Amino acid sequence: MVFRKRRLALASVAAAAATALVAGCASGTGGSSSGASGDTLTLWTHNAGNSAELDVVKKIIKDFNESQDTYTVELQSFPQADYNNSVVAAASARKLPCLLDVDGPNVANWAWGGYLAPIDVTGSEVPVEDQLASTVGTYKDQLYSFGFYDVSLAFFARKSVLDEHGIRIPTMDKPWTRSEFDTALAELKKSGEFDYPLEMGTGGSGEWWPYAYSPQLQSFGGDLIDRNGYKAASGILDGKESVEWGNWFRSLVTKGYMAKKSGADPNKDFLAGKSAIQWDGSWNAAKNAGKLGDDLAIIPPVDFGNGPKIGGSSWQWAMSSTCSNKDGAQEWLKFSRQTKYFVDYAQATSTIPATDAAAQQIADYQPGGMFEELVQFAREYATVRPVTPAYPYISTEFQKAAQDILAGADPEDALGQAAKNIDNNLKTNNNYAG
Amino acid sequence: MTTRTAAPERLRPVRRTRTTNTRRRESLTALGMATPAVVLLIVFLVVPVALAFALAFTDARLISPTPARFVGLRNFTRLFEDPVFYKSLRNTAYFAAVVVPLQAGLALVLALLVNAKVRGVNFFRTVYFLPVVTSMVVVSLLWTFLYRKDGLVNHVISTLTLGHFQGPDWLGDPATAMPAIILMSVWQGVGFHMIIWLAGLQTIPAELYEAAEIDGATPWHRFCHVTWPGLRATRTFVLVTITIAAFSLFTQIRVMTQGGPLDSTTTVVYQAVRTGYDQQQTAYAAAISLIFFVLVLTVSLVQRFLTREKD
């Protein structure tokens, strides 16, 4: 009898322990708000290891904390490679911080998924209307995020090399056409001076692929998805124009113009003279100018038929939907919207300031400045990646298709399969309604 | 004082049920010792497996504002229409089919070599075992550089052939990508199984060898009739562990090729991770994992059956 009772007691202890364990797990998902304890707010950024940008964030936080007595913002930085996963994991556990940064193309996905809350920054020093369109994140007509800067894609080359081979240096009024570009590459290849005349960073990974190459696809007249309602990729991503882009993209490798997989540091290879023309982000403009001086040519993207195109949108700031102190978070966001911080960001990271007012305070970006063209590129050519919650999926599919095309897949098949997969994904998600 | 007198009184009945009591205390101790392991197993193995089973029949996503709904076999029908899934299955089978005999055989050869009683044998044991203790991510990164078109491997090939032969872009060519990964994986893993074989070799009594030698057996005969039968249990263990490890090929792929070029190196686990995390399709990834689970279970059961004690 005693024995049986003991066993019962033991079993109940075990059961209680198990329940506690399960409850412990559950409480992680059960809490509905976090990210702030009282008036102390946590802020997450992807900038660990990128001290230039991180210092600006720290400065804004310090200024904000000193400017008033109510709120304190605390910083936590993550390495970029792990950042998105950390956010997704924290969101599943409902443990997101109040403030976080988000890569522009992901805003729609995170807003749809309920991670982000709409923000209201009216009354801040810089009005949202003053910003470059690509630096503002909206979804379903609501403002979810804003960034301080954008980046631009451009071709970099040496003027001396282009002159030597009789290649015209294009301007925004008269960019290269497809045939002109192909002729230039053929000419450079023929000279034998370069292993590969063109360097487009094909050794890169992740978001670089859609960021760098989908604008070219768009310039051919194709796109990643039908932007009218975002309900189908078939007929667009595998349409005639897109396939033509695929054939051209593939031909760069078959004709020996471009490496199937470029080296670990494409910019270094370009500066070392291994390649003649580099397709790269504006973040390397200052470095290139420092090395090449006046010889550096900043060249607008090629017009493949539908005008020159570059990708738009970079990292932006947002507020989580689970934030327990939304007033404080909005205060910080509003506070940060001062022209001086736009200037700080652009100077620290060699990026394009998001407002004209800031651009005017930076010599290089002023009208007539060394990098004024890059600002113009961002203004004239930037096409944001499709603003749909399906974007992260589209991005992976496009990346795979483009990589397969370079590896020798038939462009029609590769793009067709990608379009089919995207359609399937849209269908099983009810077109991301709700 | 009272306790002193009372104590023997109370001890007596206890002494009578000593065996039950000891046993009870023993089982309590056992339970206490097993608890941490059992809890960990439940949390990190049983629960995820159960979840994968359940999720595979829903439309759960990593990011979604709507709760998961039951969708029946939709994930599976979609999976069986997915050309990449068949390539993953084929690549996984290919990898296992080559790696299992190659790695097990090579490990045995190495074990026999380092089992010899010569000077400096510990040095070689260490050398062969070093790659095992190095993180697979580090090894993969390192070999990615070695395998580059202008990497060390091709330099060596070029030098050895006096420049007559140029090596391929190992990881960039669909024909060589998987063999390159196989070579590297075998190099990395062979030391571990060498140690297992070595442990097995040392369980074989020395008298058997002496007896065989007295009977005039050649080294080959000694291997066939003493060593090989003596390694029975070790053989099964090595076979099962290599097979399971080979099926779960992932890290190398993630770091070195991301499944490319042209899906020539994608594997079932890689596809599950890519689908589940990069593409946020939790339920679909759960379906892939479920198939993978069934697959590994089947192969393990077949192996257990084939290597069972026949007497």
XYZ file of C-alpha atoms in Angstrom:
745
model
C 0.000 0.000 0.000
C 2.719 2.415 1.102
C 4.776 1.376 -1.865
C 1.984 2.035 -4.293
C 1.348 5.429 -2.741
C 4.996 6.327 -3.113
C 4.900 5.364 -6.749
C 1.813 7.473 -7.231
C 3.566 10.397 -5.585
C 6.559 9.890 -7.783
C 4.410 9.738 -10.879
C 2.617 12.925 -9.919
C 5.926 14.689 -9.365
C 7.078 13.536 -12.778
C 3.805 14.616 -14.338
C 4.025 17.989 -12.626
C 7.572 18.401 -13.860
C 6.545 17.527 -17.383
C 3.636 19.954 -17.223
C 5.954 22.652 -15.957
C 8.296 21.900 -18.802
C 5.553 22.133 -21.386
C 4.162 25.223 -19.713
C 7.623 26.709 -19.757
C 7.752 26.165 -23.482
C 4.272 27.501 -23.927
C 4.870 30.687 -21.992
C 7.394 31.592 -24.645
C 4.648 31.699 -27.238
C 1.905 32.796 -24.934
C 3.209 36.222 -24.003
C 1.762 38.843 -26.250
C 4.116 41.760 -25.834
C 7.796 42.257 -25.266
C 10.777 44.198 -26.412
C 10.594 46.719 -23.647
C 10.727 46.603 -19.897
C 8.990 49.722 -18.781
C 10.555 52.594 -20.600
C 13.699 50.738 -21.604
C 13.432 49.659 -25.217
C 15.571 47.120 -27.012
C 16.800 47.768 -30.533
C 18.190 45.128 -32.881
C 20.448 45.793 -35.805
C 22.207 43.624 -38.385
C 25.362 45.710 -38.103
C 27.647 43.692 -35.824
C 31.017 43.658 -37.523
C 30.194 46.718 -39.596
C 31.565 49.343 -37.260
C 31.050 52.341 -39.551
C 27.290 51.927 -39.658
C 27.026 50.626 -36.115
C 28.697 53.774 -34.799
C 26.000 55.927 -36.369
C 23.290 53.797 -34.769
C 25.068 54.107 -31.430
C 25.313 57.855 -31.837
C 21.590 58.248 -32.513
C 20.782 56.075 -29.511
C 23.116 58.062 -27.278
C 21.670 61.389 -28.444
C 18.144 60.092 -27.942
C 18.826 58.745 -24.455
C 20.354 62.078 -23.450
C 17.650 64.180 -25.071
C 14.862 63.146 -22.704
C 14.327 61.388 -19.383
C 11.451 59.083 -20.198
C 12.874 56.406 -22.482
C 16.110 54.505 -22.735
C 17.022 52.599 -25.893
C 19.394 49.668 -25.644
C 21.291 48.256 -28.589
C 21.859 44.637 -29.563
C 23.759 43.958 -32.757
C 23.825 40.747 -34.793
C 26.055 39.650 -37.659
C 24.222 40.209 -40.920
C 24.347 36.543 -41.933
C 22.328 35.494 -38.869
C 20.125 38.490 -38.520
C 17.048 37.438 -40.474
C 17.012 34.011 -38.866
C 17.275 35.573 -35.416
C 14.334 37.832 -36.137
C 12.211 34.992 -37.484
C 13.065 32.818 -34.477
C 12.393 35.644 -32.028
C 9.115 36.407 -33.759
C 7.961 32.781 -33.479
C 8.715 32.994 -29.772
C 7.086 36.424 -29.565
C 10.289 37.834 -28.226
C 10.992 40.520 -30.791
C 12.555 43.749 -29.614
C 10.614 46.987 -29.941
C 12.846 48.384 -32.644
C 14.580 46.480 -35.398
C 16.012 46.976 -38.822
C 14.784 45.104 -41.858
C 16.058 44.651 -45.378
C 13.746 46.612 -47.682
C 12.456 43.718 -49.812
C 11.449 41.782 -46.670
C 9.197 44.520 -45.298
C 6.066 43.229 -47.032
C 6.711 39.686 -45.815
C 7.271 40.713 -42.219
C 4.352 43.133 -42.246
C 2.080 40.449 -43.670
C 3.387 37.935 -41.136
C 2.456 40.313 -38.345
C 5.975 40.996 -37.124
C 5.857 44.709 -37.817
C 3.463 47.390 -36.720
C 2.593 50.379 -38.901
C 4.449 53.466 -37.780
C 3.450 57.099 -37.623
C 6.330 59.531 -37.797
C 4.427 62.706 -38.586
C 5.928 65.698 -36.883
C 9.524 64.573 -37.195
C 12.147 66.876 -38.635
C 12.314 65.163 -42.014
C 8.946 64.412 -43.618
C 8.587 61.009 -45.241
C 7.658 62.682 -48.550
C 11.180 64.095 -48.783
C 12.761 60.660 -49.001
C 13.761 58.679 -52.067
C 10.803 56.413 -52.770
C 12.938 53.285 -52.480
C 13.924 54.138 -48.902
C 10.387 53.954 -47.557
C 8.699 50.625 -46.778
C 4.953 50.508 -47.225
C 2.553 47.594 -47.365
C -1.154 47.900 -48.089
C -0.843 51.686 -48.036
C 0.579 51.797 -44.548
C 4.027 52.969 -43.562
C 6.047 50.218 -41.907
C 9.631 51.311 -42.242
C 12.049 53.924 -43.486
C 15.737 53.926 -44.253
C 18.373 56.605 -44.067
C 20.106 55.696 -47.275
C 19.929 53.723 -50.429
C 22.581 52.128 -52.540
C 22.863 52.143 -56.267
C 24.260 49.753 -58.816
C 26.651 51.025 -61.428
C 29.324 49.904 -63.825
C 32.815 50.909 -62.830
C 35.634 51.069 -65.353
C 38.879 52.850 -66.112
C 38.465 55.690 -68.582
C 41.934 55.014 -69.931
C 41.099 51.389 -70.725
C 37.836 52.271 -72.457
C 39.545 54.998 -74.499
C 42.341 52.677 -75.475
C 39.863 50.199 -76.948
C 37.737 52.843 -78.592
C 34.778 52.307 -76.317
C 32.424 55.216 -75.772
C 31.986 56.284 -72.169
C 28.228 56.419 -71.757
C 26.217 59.072 -69.931
C 22.750 59.087 -68.428
C 21.492 60.845 -71.555
C 22.909 58.169 -73.740
C 23.568 54.905 -71.880
C 25.063 51.863 -73.559
C 22.676 49.814 -75.663
C 22.788 46.059 -75.624
C 24.663 45.773 -78.913
C 27.087 48.506 -77.920
C 27.784 46.731 -74.655
C 28.287 43.371 -76.360
C 30.634 44.956 -78.898
C 32.623 46.586 -76.110
C 32.969 43.268 -74.287
C 34.016 41.510 -77.488
C 36.609 44.204 -78.100
C 38.006 43.911 -74.579
C 38.048 40.124 -74.749
C 39.862 40.234 -78.082
C 42.612 42.400 -76.618
C 43.647 39.463 -74.456
C 44.465 41.771 -71.581
C 41.763 40.386 -69.358
C 40.822 36.874 -68.360
C 37.285 38.129 -68.157
C 36.497 41.668 -69.294
C 33.274 41.793 -67.276
C 33.004 41.249 -63.521
C 29.483 40.986 -62.126
C 30.163 39.276 -58.817
C 28.835 35.865 -59.815
C 30.591 34.328 -56.822
C 28.216 36.195 -54.511
C 25.298 34.582 -52.775
C 21.902 35.265 -51.325
C 20.119 38.512 -52.022
C 22.923 39.765 -54.283
C 21.541 37.686 -57.161
C 18.085 39.226 -57.374
C 19.477 42.625 -56.386
C 22.134 42.689 -59.090
C 20.609 40.765 -61.973
C 16.839 41.156 -61.805
C 17.176 44.847 -62.857
C 18.846 43.602 -66.036
C 15.971 41.204 -66.529
C 13.622 44.152 -66.112
C 15.579 46.211 -68.589
C 15.007 43.430 -71.122
C 11.295 43.835 -70.438
C 10.830 40.859 -68.148
C 10.144 40.813 -64.414
C 10.078 38.507 -61.417
C 6.313 38.473 -61.124
C 3.279 40.142 -62.643
C 3.190 43.317 -60.567
C -0.457 43.784 -61.290
C -1.864 42.097 -58.188
C 1.199 39.884 -57.652
C -0.769 36.771 -58.512
C 1.334 35.037 -61.159
C 4.909 34.658 -62.302
C 4.126 32.453 -65.286
C 4.097 34.424 -68.494
C 6.339 37.071 -66.938
C 9.343 35.386 -65.360
C 9.355 32.809 -68.150
C 8.067 35.197 -70.819
C 9.824 35.943 -74.093
C 11.760 38.937 -72.749
C 12.875 37.089 -69.633
C 14.124 34.148 -71.652
C 15.989 36.583 -73.865
C 17.664 37.964 -70.766
C 18.531 34.401 -69.740
C 20.136 33.713 -73.105
C 22.135 36.914 -72.915
C 23.165 36.219 -69.313
C 24.311 32.742 -70.301
C 26.164 34.068 -73.351
C 28.379 36.197 -71.093
C 29.838 32.964 -69.768
C 29.891 30.974 -73.007
C 31.615 33.823 -74.837
C 34.157 34.110 -72.056
C 33.180 37.650 -71.097
C 32.395 36.821 -67.492
C 33.496 34.171 -64.993
C 30.900 31.537 -64.153
C 31.910 32.064 -60.564
C 33.966 35.098 -59.733
C 36.584 35.299 -57.021
C 36.139 35.970 -53.337
C 36.585 39.723 -53.734
C 35.419 40.940 -57.180
C 36.159 44.571 -56.382
C 39.742 43.719 -55.537
C 40.082 41.873 -58.838
C 38.741 44.896 -60.698
C 41.112 47.267 -58.936
C 43.975 44.891 -59.648
C 43.142 45.170 -63.346
C 41.978 41.581 -63.777
C 38.664 42.770 -65.202
C 37.840 45.886 -67.223
C 34.247 46.603 -66.285
C 32.659 45.845 -62.941
C 28.966 45.759 -62.044
C 28.919 46.652 -58.386
C 27.178 48.566 -55.641
C 27.820 52.203 -54.919
C 29.289 51.171 -51.562
C 32.582 50.632 -53.380
C 32.503 53.961 -55.227
C 34.590 55.836 -52.660
C 37.159 53.046 -52.511
C 37.410 52.926 -56.311
C 37.750 56.705 -56.561
C 40.449 56.637 -53.911
C 42.428 54.109 -55.894
C 41.786 55.248 -59.471
C 41.177 58.967 -59.012
C 40.037 60.731 -62.168
C 40.509 57.602 -64.218
C 37.412 56.072 -62.619
C 34.352 56.025 -64.847
C 30.998 55.642 -63.127
C 28.779 54.256 -65.859
C 24.987 54.014 -65.895
C 23.387 50.588 -66.366
C 22.935 49.308 -69.898
C 19.629 50.001 -71.615
C 18.566 46.579 -72.837
C 15.410 47.946 -74.395
C 13.246 49.085 -71.516
C 15.523 51.698 -70.062
C 18.407 51.301 -67.615
C 17.400 49.723 -64.304
C 18.930 49.219 -60.886
C 17.586 47.649 -57.720
C 16.187 49.889 -55.025
C 15.771 49.682 -51.273
C 18.242 48.826 -48.555
C 18.100 48.383 -44.778
C 15.342 50.253 -42.976
C 14.060 50.808 -39.457
C 10.794 49.391 -38.198
C 8.818 48.711 -35.042
C 7.673 45.253 -33.973
C 3.993 44.503 -33.550
C 4.612 42.932 -30.145
C 6.343 45.996 -28.774
C 4.909 46.782 -25.352
C 5.939 50.410 -25.505
C 4.949 51.625 -28.929
C 4.968 55.270 -27.870
C 8.600 55.028 -26.864
C 9.516 53.210 -30.079
C 7.815 55.833 -32.199
C 9.579 58.545 -30.234
C 12.917 57.037 -31.127
C 11.972 56.640 -34.774
C 10.801 60.247 -34.935
C 13.862 61.486 -33.129
C 16.156 59.692 -35.564
C 14.613 61.468 -38.540
C 16.945 64.463 -38.462
C 18.891 65.555 -41.495
C 22.161 65.331 -39.582
C 21.688 61.593 -39.099
C 20.889 61.109 -42.779
C 24.196 62.857 -43.426
C 26.049 60.748 -40.847
C 24.809 57.501 -42.339
C 25.759 58.454 -45.869
C 29.201 59.636 -44.849
C 29.980 56.678 -42.646
C 28.879 54.014 -45.095
C 29.463 55.604 -48.531
C 25.822 55.267 -49.334
C 23.356 57.580 -51.003
C 21.547 59.816 -48.516
C 17.800 59.328 -48.613
C 16.954 63.026 -48.815
C 18.056 65.937 -50.978
C 18.671 68.047 -47.916
C 21.217 65.543 -46.686
C 22.762 65.105 -50.125
C 23.396 68.840 -50.253
C 25.506 68.630 -47.124
C 27.863 66.042 -48.543
C 30.305 67.363 -51.096
C 30.456 64.149 -53.124
C 26.702 63.860 -53.500
C 25.948 67.521 -54.201
C 25.130 68.554 -57.736
C 28.483 68.509 -59.458
C 29.946 66.219 -56.782
C 31.968 63.149 -57.561
C 29.116 60.734 -56.889
C 26.198 62.892 -57.896
C 25.491 60.460 -60.722
C 24.872 57.667 -58.244
C 22.157 59.771 -56.615
C 20.673 60.306 -60.045
C 20.789 56.569 -60.771
C 18.898 55.879 -57.555
C 16.363 58.537 -58.455
C 15.878 57.672 -62.122
C 16.505 53.960 -62.465
C 15.647 52.338 -59.129
C 13.012 49.639 -59.311
C 12.034 48.163 -55.997
C 11.853 44.399 -55.787
C 8.248 43.170 -55.881
C 6.399 44.474 -52.832
C 4.669 41.260 -51.876
C 4.933 38.890 -48.921
C 5.972 36.267 -51.479
C 9.227 38.108 -52.104
C 11.566 35.963 -49.958
C 10.329 32.922 -51.872
C 10.625 34.647 -55.255
C 14.137 35.690 -54.328
C 15.321 32.123 -53.669
C 13.712 30.831 -56.850
C 15.215 33.572 -59.015
C 18.608 33.004 -57.468
C 18.486 29.310 -58.247
C 17.270 29.875 -61.807
C 19.992 32.442 -62.516
C 22.683 30.188 -61.069
C 21.415 27.242 -63.087
C 21.438 29.350 -66.255
C 25.075 30.256 -65.709
C 25.852 26.590 -65.042
C 24.390 25.653 -68.409
C 20.673 25.063 -67.896
C 18.332 26.006 -70.697
C 17.059 29.491 -69.725
C 13.535 28.664 -70.789
C 13.441 25.557 -68.583
C 15.115 27.184 -65.597
C 12.891 30.267 -65.638
C 9.850 28.130 -66.439
C 10.443 25.931 -63.409
C 10.994 28.975 -61.192
C 7.778 30.580 -62.459
C 5.889 27.342 -61.875
C 7.228 27.042 -58.317
C 6.343 30.656 -57.544
C 2.819 30.208 -58.900
C 2.460 27.102 -56.812
C 3.654 28.955 -53.737
C 1.207 31.797 -54.401
C -1.625 29.344 -54.866
C -0.961 27.350 -51.706
C -0.789 30.609 -49.784
C -4.006 31.932 -51.201
C -2.000 34.708 -52.902
C -0.888 35.915 -49.498
C -4.269 37.378 -48.697
C -5.032 37.983 -45.046
C 18.498 9.543 24.351
C 15.088 8.461 23.295
C 16.083 8.272 19.701
C 18.878 5.951 20.625
C 16.562 3.448 22.082
C 13.940 3.948 19.437
C 16.278 3.462 16.547
C 16.762 -0.311 16.730
C 13.021 -0.666 17.147
C 12.463 1.094 13.868
C 15.319 -0.570 12.104
C 14.076 -4.046 12.591
C 11.131 -4.105 10.176
C 13.238 -2.251 7.645
C 15.842 -4.960 7.793
C 13.231 -7.506 6.985
C 12.272 -5.784 3.686
C 15.796 -4.903 2.821
C 15.769 -6.321 -0.702
C 12.631 -4.471 -1.754
C 13.947 -1.305 -0.207
C 17.354 -1.514 -1.835
C 15.792 -2.298 -5.115
C 13.460 0.635 -4.778
C 16.340 2.936 -3.938
C 18.272 1.566 -6.852
C 15.463 2.143 -9.288
C 15.036 5.659 -7.901
C 18.717 6.315 -8.499
C 18.459 4.854 -11.956
C 15.454 7.024 -12.681
C 17.269 10.091 -11.414
C 20.253 9.359 -13.580
C 18.184 8.641 -16.650
C 15.944 11.667 -16.277
C 18.254 14.289 -17.847
C 18.893 12.111 -20.868
C 15.238 11.162 -21.198
C 14.127 14.780 -20.915
C 16.640 15.852 -23.545
C 15.594 13.006 -25.813
C 11.941 13.937 -25.458
C 12.505 17.646 -26.034
C 14.976 17.412 -28.885
C 14.022 14.136 -30.536
C 10.562 12.855 -29.748
C 8.814 16.219 -29.831
C 10.411 17.400 -33.103
C 9.726 14.052 -34.778
C 6.131 14.134 -33.607
C 5.858 17.734 -34.780
C 7.312 16.841 -38.179
C 4.724 14.083 -38.503
C 1.921 16.476 -37.672
C 3.204 19.455 -39.645
C 3.706 17.437 -42.813
C -0.063 17.295 -43.234
C -0.668 21.012 -42.720
C 0.186 24.217 -44.564
C 2.329 25.629 -41.739
C 4.806 28.305 -42.705
C 7.741 29.875 -40.912
C 6.159 33.307 -41.259
C 2.414 33.475 -41.487
C -0.397 35.502 -39.992
C -2.833 32.607 -40.275
C -2.705 29.438 -38.181
C -1.769 26.171 -39.882
C -4.587 24.246 -41.517
C -4.873 20.531 -42.236
C -4.326 19.934 -45.944
C -4.107 16.161 -46.117
C -1.547 14.739 -48.498
C -1.050 17.915 -50.534
C 2.590 18.348 -49.475
C 3.360 14.792 -50.504
C 1.673 14.990 -53.889
C 3.561 18.199 -54.537
C 6.784 16.572 -53.425
C 6.390 13.676 -55.819
C 5.916 16.138 -58.677
C 9.063 18.072 -57.740
C 11.971 17.264 -60.084
C 14.496 18.568 -57.553
C 13.299 16.040 -54.980
C 14.154 13.133 -57.286
C 17.557 14.647 -57.952
C 18.051 14.992 -54.184
C 17.108 11.365 -53.646
C 19.424 10.227 -56.427
C 22.330 12.330 -55.157
C 21.849 11.118 -51.593
C 21.797 7.494 -52.759
C 24.841 8.095 -54.965
C 26.763 9.673 -52.099
C 25.879 6.850 -49.692
C 26.603 4.122 -52.233
C 30.112 5.421 -52.812
C 30.979 6.693 -49.348
C 29.893 3.677 -47.302
C 32.192 1.065 -48.867
C 34.968 3.556 -49.608
C 35.140 5.100 -46.163
C 34.625 1.830 -44.290
C 37.275 0.069 -46.396
C 39.803 2.860 -46.187
C 39.242 3.184 -42.444
C 39.899 -0.542 -42.011
C 43.107 -0.337 -44.029
C 44.271 2.621 -41.948
C 43.303 0.824 -38.742
C 45.329 -2.223 -39.735
C 48.287 0.044 -40.525
C 48.192 1.980 -37.273
C 47.550 -1.194 -35.293
C 51.061 -2.347 -36.100
C 53.523 -2.316 -33.245
C 56.062 0.109 -34.662
C 57.537 3.350 -33.427
C 55.651 6.587 -34.071
C 52.320 4.860 -34.551
C 50.629 7.341 -32.235
C 51.747 10.118 -34.527
C 49.934 8.566 -37.473
C 46.854 7.847 -35.412
C 46.745 11.537 -34.542
C 47.326 12.639 -38.119
C 44.485 10.510 -39.457
C 42.195 11.585 -36.658
C 42.859 15.331 -36.919
C 40.279 16.081 -39.640
C 37.585 14.436 -37.496
C 37.966 16.923 -34.676
C 38.022 19.870 -37.076
C 34.641 21.452 -37.641
C 33.014 20.384 -40.887
C 32.280 24.016 -41.750
C 35.958 24.891 -41.482
C 36.982 21.850 -43.498
C 34.397 22.694 -46.167
C 35.557 26.291 -46.467
C 39.149 25.157 -46.725
C 38.432 22.611 -49.437
C 36.330 25.147 -51.336
C 39.544 27.105 -51.798
C 41.538 23.998 -52.669
C 38.973 23.044 -55.319
C 38.861 26.435 -57.039
C 39.800 26.565 -60.688
C 43.056 28.279 -59.732
C 43.251 26.445 -56.423
C 45.896 24.208 -54.921
C 44.472 20.944 -56.261
C 44.675 22.145 -59.847
C 48.130 23.601 -59.266
C 49.316 20.233 -58.048
C 47.728 18.462 -61.025
C 49.284 20.949 -63.400
C 52.719 20.642 -61.814
C 52.653 16.839 -61.702
C 51.679 16.605 -65.364
C 54.210 19.285 -66.310
C 51.407 21.596 -67.408
C 49.887 19.111 -69.875
C 46.693 18.713 -67.934
C 44.504 21.467 -66.535
C 42.166 20.422 -63.736
C 38.474 21.277 -64.004
C 36.521 23.751 -61.928
C 35.802 20.992 -59.438
C 32.784 22.434 -57.663
C 31.505 24.390 -60.666
C 31.159 21.442 -63.008
C 28.114 19.175 -62.588
C 30.244 16.164 -63.473
C 32.909 16.670 -60.816
C 31.071 18.477 -58.013
C 29.711 15.390 -56.258
C 32.903 13.290 -56.600
C 34.844 16.240 -55.187
C 32.544 16.420 -52.192
C 32.727 12.648 -51.724
C 36.520 12.741 -51.684
C 36.588 15.498 -49.119
C 33.931 13.861 -46.929
C 35.775 10.554 -46.893
C 39.007 12.326 -45.976
C 37.246 14.097 -43.139
C 35.347 11.120 -41.763
C 37.759 8.255 -42.259
C 39.687 8.881 -39.039
C 36.641 8.406 -36.868
C 35.877 4.982 -38.284
C 39.536 4.074 -38.179
C 39.364 4.491 -34.410
C 36.258 2.298 -34.243
C 37.953 -0.428 -36.308
C 41.024 -0.053 -34.129
C 38.975 -0.621 -31.009
C 37.510 -3.698 -32.673
C 40.934 -4.988 -33.663
C 42.166 -4.729 -30.108
C 39.367 -6.915 -28.795
C 40.681 -9.854 -30.816
C 42.776 -12.013 -28.471
C 46.472 -12.142 -29.374
C 46.498 -15.916 -28.712
C 44.420 -16.483 -31.819
C 47.083 -14.825 -33.930
C 49.814 -16.796 -32.180
C 47.943 -20.023 -32.762
C 47.379 -19.142 -36.399
C 51.030 -18.341 -36.805
C 52.054 -21.638 -35.280
C 49.691 -23.347 -37.736
C 51.610 -21.599 -40.505
C 48.889 -19.206 -41.640
C 49.943 -16.449 -44.035
C 49.079 -12.839 -43.159
C 46.214 -12.999 -45.658
C 44.855 -16.147 -44.036
C 45.226 -14.591 -40.629
C 43.160 -11.631 -41.821
C 40.462 -13.815 -43.413
C 40.091 -16.323 -40.615
C 40.985 -14.402 -37.475
C 40.657 -10.658 -37.986
C 37.579 -10.517 -40.222
C 35.402 -12.874 -38.126
C 36.643 -11.126 -34.994
C 35.356 -7.783 -36.260
C 31.764 -8.960 -36.628
C 30.148 -6.560 -34.174
C 32.398 -3.682 -35.179
C 31.474 -4.239 -38.820
C 27.790 -3.846 -38.133
C 28.375 -0.740 -36.087
C 30.596 0.892 -38.706
C 28.189 0.014 -41.499
C 25.163 1.452 -39.734
C 26.844 4.649 -38.537
C 28.456 5.441 -41.907
C 25.214 4.826 -43.739
C 23.221 7.111 -41.480
C 25.923 9.790 -41.606
C 26.077 9.524 -45.392
C 22.324 9.927 -45.722
C 22.365 13.102 -43.666
C 24.861 14.855 -45.956
C 24.245 18.557 -45.459
C 27.027 20.793 -44.115
C 29.396 20.312 -47.037
C 26.615 21.065 -49.507
C 25.440 24.142 -47.647
C 28.921 25.618 -47.466
C 30.458 24.475 -50.734
C 27.859 24.278 -53.499
C 24.358 25.143 -52.219
C 23.059 22.177 -54.184
C 24.457 23.408 -57.491
C 25.599 23.395 -60.189
C 22.385 22.267 -61.859
C 21.212 20.366 -58.772
C 24.131 17.968 -59.081
C 24.852 18.083 -55.354
C 21.494 18.774 -53.753
C 20.550 16.224 -51.100
C 17.387 15.397 -49.213
C 18.502 17.103 -46.002
C 19.815 20.127 -47.879
C 16.517 20.432 -49.716
C 14.599 20.165 -46.442
C 16.633 22.942 -44.826
C 16.469 25.183 -47.883
C 12.722 24.667 -48.152
C 12.076 25.082 -44.456
C 14.248 28.080 -43.682
C 15.266 29.893 -46.861
C 11.872 29.420 -48.458
C 9.888 29.478 -45.206
C 7.766 26.451 -46.124
C 7.780 24.626 -42.815
C 5.116 22.065 -43.681
C 6.675 21.134 -47.001
C 10.048 20.726 -45.316
C 8.393 18.547 -42.674
C 7.067 16.323 -45.458
C 10.573 16.002 -46.900
C 11.947 15.163 -43.444
C 9.267 12.557 -42.949
C 10.186 10.827 -46.203
C 13.818 11.024 -45.185
C 13.009 9.455 -41.817
C 11.167 6.569 -43.456
C 14.029 6.100 -45.881
C 16.748 5.943 -43.233
C 14.618 3.701 -41.055
C 14.050 1.280 -43.931
C 17.708 1.116 -44.869
C 18.760 0.647 -41.238
C 16.230 -2.133 -40.747
C 17.404 -3.872 -43.909
C 20.988 -3.589 -42.702
C 20.061 -4.895 -39.277
C 18.327 -7.823 -40.926
C 21.260 -8.627 -43.191
C 23.836 -8.381 -40.404
C 21.775 -10.173 -37.756
C 23.178 -13.022 -35.685
C 22.322 -16.001 -37.843
C 22.688 -18.787 -35.269
